Every structure is written in structure tokens, then in C-alpha cells.
């Protein structure tokens, strides 16, 4: 890519769980798919459209800008407004070779994040939406990952994945 800023399309997934036979489909038997949000939550909350998939996230190539360009930042969608054009904040997956998938996950995992601000209403709003339908586009990652690193390494690397530690205050981190 030759631009100073690109916008990466995104899709949102709610917290509607799929039946075990679907989450475990095409997943090596030694992997518990229920612990991995990318396999556990398959229902999109945003429709995929031909021209856009939702407000994209801006990514800046820092090697192509100067300190003078940095100025005052904007939002995650347009981090540097003078460099990230507003008219490109909506993109579909067909425009760039990368996409971001937002997984809401369980309420416990949502609440665990520092930026969740106890927003139960926000979680509830997105959690139960499944009108758009299931999307298994991401599903092949697990088989590719296990094939690349081998079964033993896959088990080691995924140990603890999807398990929330006890929530501590900032001084405990």
C-alpha cells in the first residue's frame, strides 16, 4: 500500500452462541472451540454491503509522515484527520486485503476490559443480535494455525486462551 493512511473495514459479532457441533466443526479434536471467540460467536450484528461494512478503522504508516503531520489526533476511525480522508472511512472487504472483526463476547469478557465502563446496556444492545446470520469466514484460521505450528505447540500456545484471570485493580497488574 502506498498511502499514508488506509482505512480497514470491520464487522461486528454479537454474543449469540452457536451449538457445540457448529463451534467444533473443522476444529482439531484437541482444541476447545468454546474458549475461542472467533469460533464461539458466529453471528454478525452488522450487514455486509457491497459498498461498505461499517465505519472502518484508520491505520497510519508512520514511515510516511513527519512529526509536523501528527498534530492533534482525532478518533480511532480518523486518527489524524488531515491525513486520513473522511470519505474513505467506509470500506468493504473487497477494497483492501485486511479486515477487522470485533467480537463482543460474553458479558464477563466485555466487563473485564478497562474501557467497558459497566455499560451493561451497551452489551445488551449488541449481544443478542443475529439477524444478519452466521459468518464462518474466519473459521479456517484454527486449522491453519495448528498445521503451521504443530499439535504440541498449538496446545502450548493456546493454553489459557479464552480464560479470564481474576480481575484486579490497576495496582495488581
mmCIF file of C-alpha atoms in Angstrom, residues 65-140:
data_model
loop_
_atom_site.group_PDB
_atom_site.id
_atom_site.type_symbol
_atom_site.label_atom_id
_atom_site.label_comp_id
_atom_site.label_asym_id
_atom_site.label_seq_id
_atom_site.Cartn_x
_atom_site.Cartn_y
_atom_site.Cartn_z
ATOM 1 C CA UNK A 65 4.568 11.058 7.855
ATOM 2 C CA UNK A 66 6.587 13.660 9.729
ATOM 3 C CA UNK A 67 6.300 14.886 13.300
ATOM 4 C CA UNK A 68 4.610 18.029 11.916
ATOM 5 C CA UNK A 69 1.860 15.838 10.475
ATOM 6 C CA UNK A 70 0.969 14.401 13.855
ATOM 7 C CA UNK A 71 -0.769 17.468 15.298
ATOM 8 C CA UNK A 72 -3.867 16.836 17.340
ATOM 9 C CA UNK A 73 -5.313 13.370 16.935
ATOM 10 C CA UNK A 74 -8.842 12.530 16.058
ATOM 11 C CA UNK A 75 -10.780 9.350 16.683
ATOM 12 C CA UNK A 76 -9.817 5.748 16.039
ATOM 13 C CA UNK A 77 -11.650 5.930 12.708
ATOM 14 C CA UNK A 78 -9.697 9.033 11.627
ATOM 15 C CA UNK A 79 -6.663 9.231 13.946
ATOM 16 C CA UNK A 80 -5.110 12.143 12.038
ATOM 17 C CA UNK A 81 -7.922 13.957 10.222
ATOM 18 C CA UNK A 82 -5.601 15.812 7.834
ATOM 19 C CA UNK A 83 -4.032 12.546 6.668
ATOM 20 C CA UNK A 84 -6.997 10.142 6.857
ATOM 21 C CA UNK A 85 -9.664 11.405 4.465
ATOM 22 C CA UNK A 86 -13.218 11.309 5.759
ATOM 23 C CA UNK A 87 -14.624 9.950 2.508
ATOM 24 C CA UNK A 88 -12.710 6.675 2.922
ATOM 25 C CA UNK A 89 -13.950 5.753 6.410
ATOM 26 C CA UNK A 90 -16.466 3.338 4.894
ATOM 27 C CA UNK A 91 -14.928 0.444 3.001
ATOM 28 C CA UNK A 92 -15.980 -3.075 2.183
ATOM 29 C CA UNK A 93 -13.694 -6.061 2.497
ATOM 30 C CA UNK A 94 -13.204 -6.048 -1.267
ATOM 31 C CA UNK A 95 -11.267 -2.741 -1.216
ATOM 32 C CA UNK A 96 -8.304 -3.730 0.973
ATOM 33 C CA UNK A 97 -6.661 -7.084 1.779
ATOM 34 C CA UNK A 98 -7.339 -6.792 5.509
ATOM 35 C CA UNK A 99 -10.382 -6.649 7.757
ATOM 36 C CA UNK A 100 -11.045 -6.232 11.463
ATOM 37 C CA UNK A 101 -13.552 -8.388 13.274
ATOM 38 C CA UNK A 102 -14.996 -7.103 16.561
ATOM 39 C CA UNK A 103 -16.195 -9.883 18.864
ATOM 40 C CA UNK A 104 -18.401 -8.663 21.694
ATOM 41 C CA UNK A 105 -18.118 -11.968 23.547
ATOM 42 C CA UNK A 106 -19.675 -12.896 26.850
ATOM 43 C CA UNK A 107 -20.660 -10.220 29.332
ATOM 44 C CA UNK A 108 -17.853 -11.364 31.643
ATOM 45 C CA UNK A 109 -15.221 -10.823 28.956
ATOM 46 C CA UNK A 110 -16.778 -7.494 27.922
ATOM 47 C CA UNK A 111 -16.923 -6.260 31.507
ATOM 48 C CA UNK A 112 -13.343 -7.377 32.165
ATOM 49 C CA UNK A 113 -11.976 -4.733 29.772
ATOM 50 C CA UNK A 114 -10.969 -1.463 31.380
ATOM 51 C CA UNK A 115 -12.942 0.560 28.829
ATOM 52 C CA UNK A 116 -16.264 -1.252 29.308
ATOM 53 C CA UNK A 117 -17.388 1.285 31.934
ATOM 54 C CA UNK A 118 -20.057 -1.037 33.301
ATOM 55 C CA UNK A 119 -22.105 -0.470 30.185
ATOM 56 C CA UNK A 120 -24.450 -3.415 30.521
ATOM 57 C CA UNK A 121 -26.948 -1.629 28.251
ATOM 58 C CA UNK A 122 -24.326 -1.318 25.507
ATOM 59 C CA UNK A 123 -23.514 -5.022 25.757
ATOM 60 C CA UNK A 124 -27.218 -5.964 25.790
ATOM 61 C CA UNK A 125 -27.859 -3.857 22.691
ATOM 62 C CA UNK A 126 -25.348 -5.790 20.568
ATOM 63 C CA UNK A 127 -25.268 -9.137 22.361
ATOM 64 C CA UNK A 128 -28.443 -10.800 21.110
ATOM 65 C CA UNK A 129 -28.462 -9.618 17.529
ATOM 66 C CA UNK A 130 -28.198 -12.379 14.970
ATOM 67 C CA UNK A 131 -30.482 -11.090 12.253
ATOM 68 C CA UNK A 132 -27.600 -10.879 9.802
ATOM 69 C CA UNK A 133 -26.813 -14.580 10.132
ATOM 70 C CA UNK A 134 -23.801 -16.742 10.794
ATOM 71 C CA UNK A 135 -20.471 -15.940 9.191
ATOM 72 C CA UNK A 136 -17.752 -18.586 9.152
ATOM 73 C CA UNK A 137 -15.209 -16.664 7.101
ATOM 74 C CA UNK A 138 -12.694 -16.703 9.975
ATOM 75 C CA UNK A 139 -13.136 -20.402 10.819
ATOM 76 C CA UNK A 140 -10.179 -21.781 8.780
#
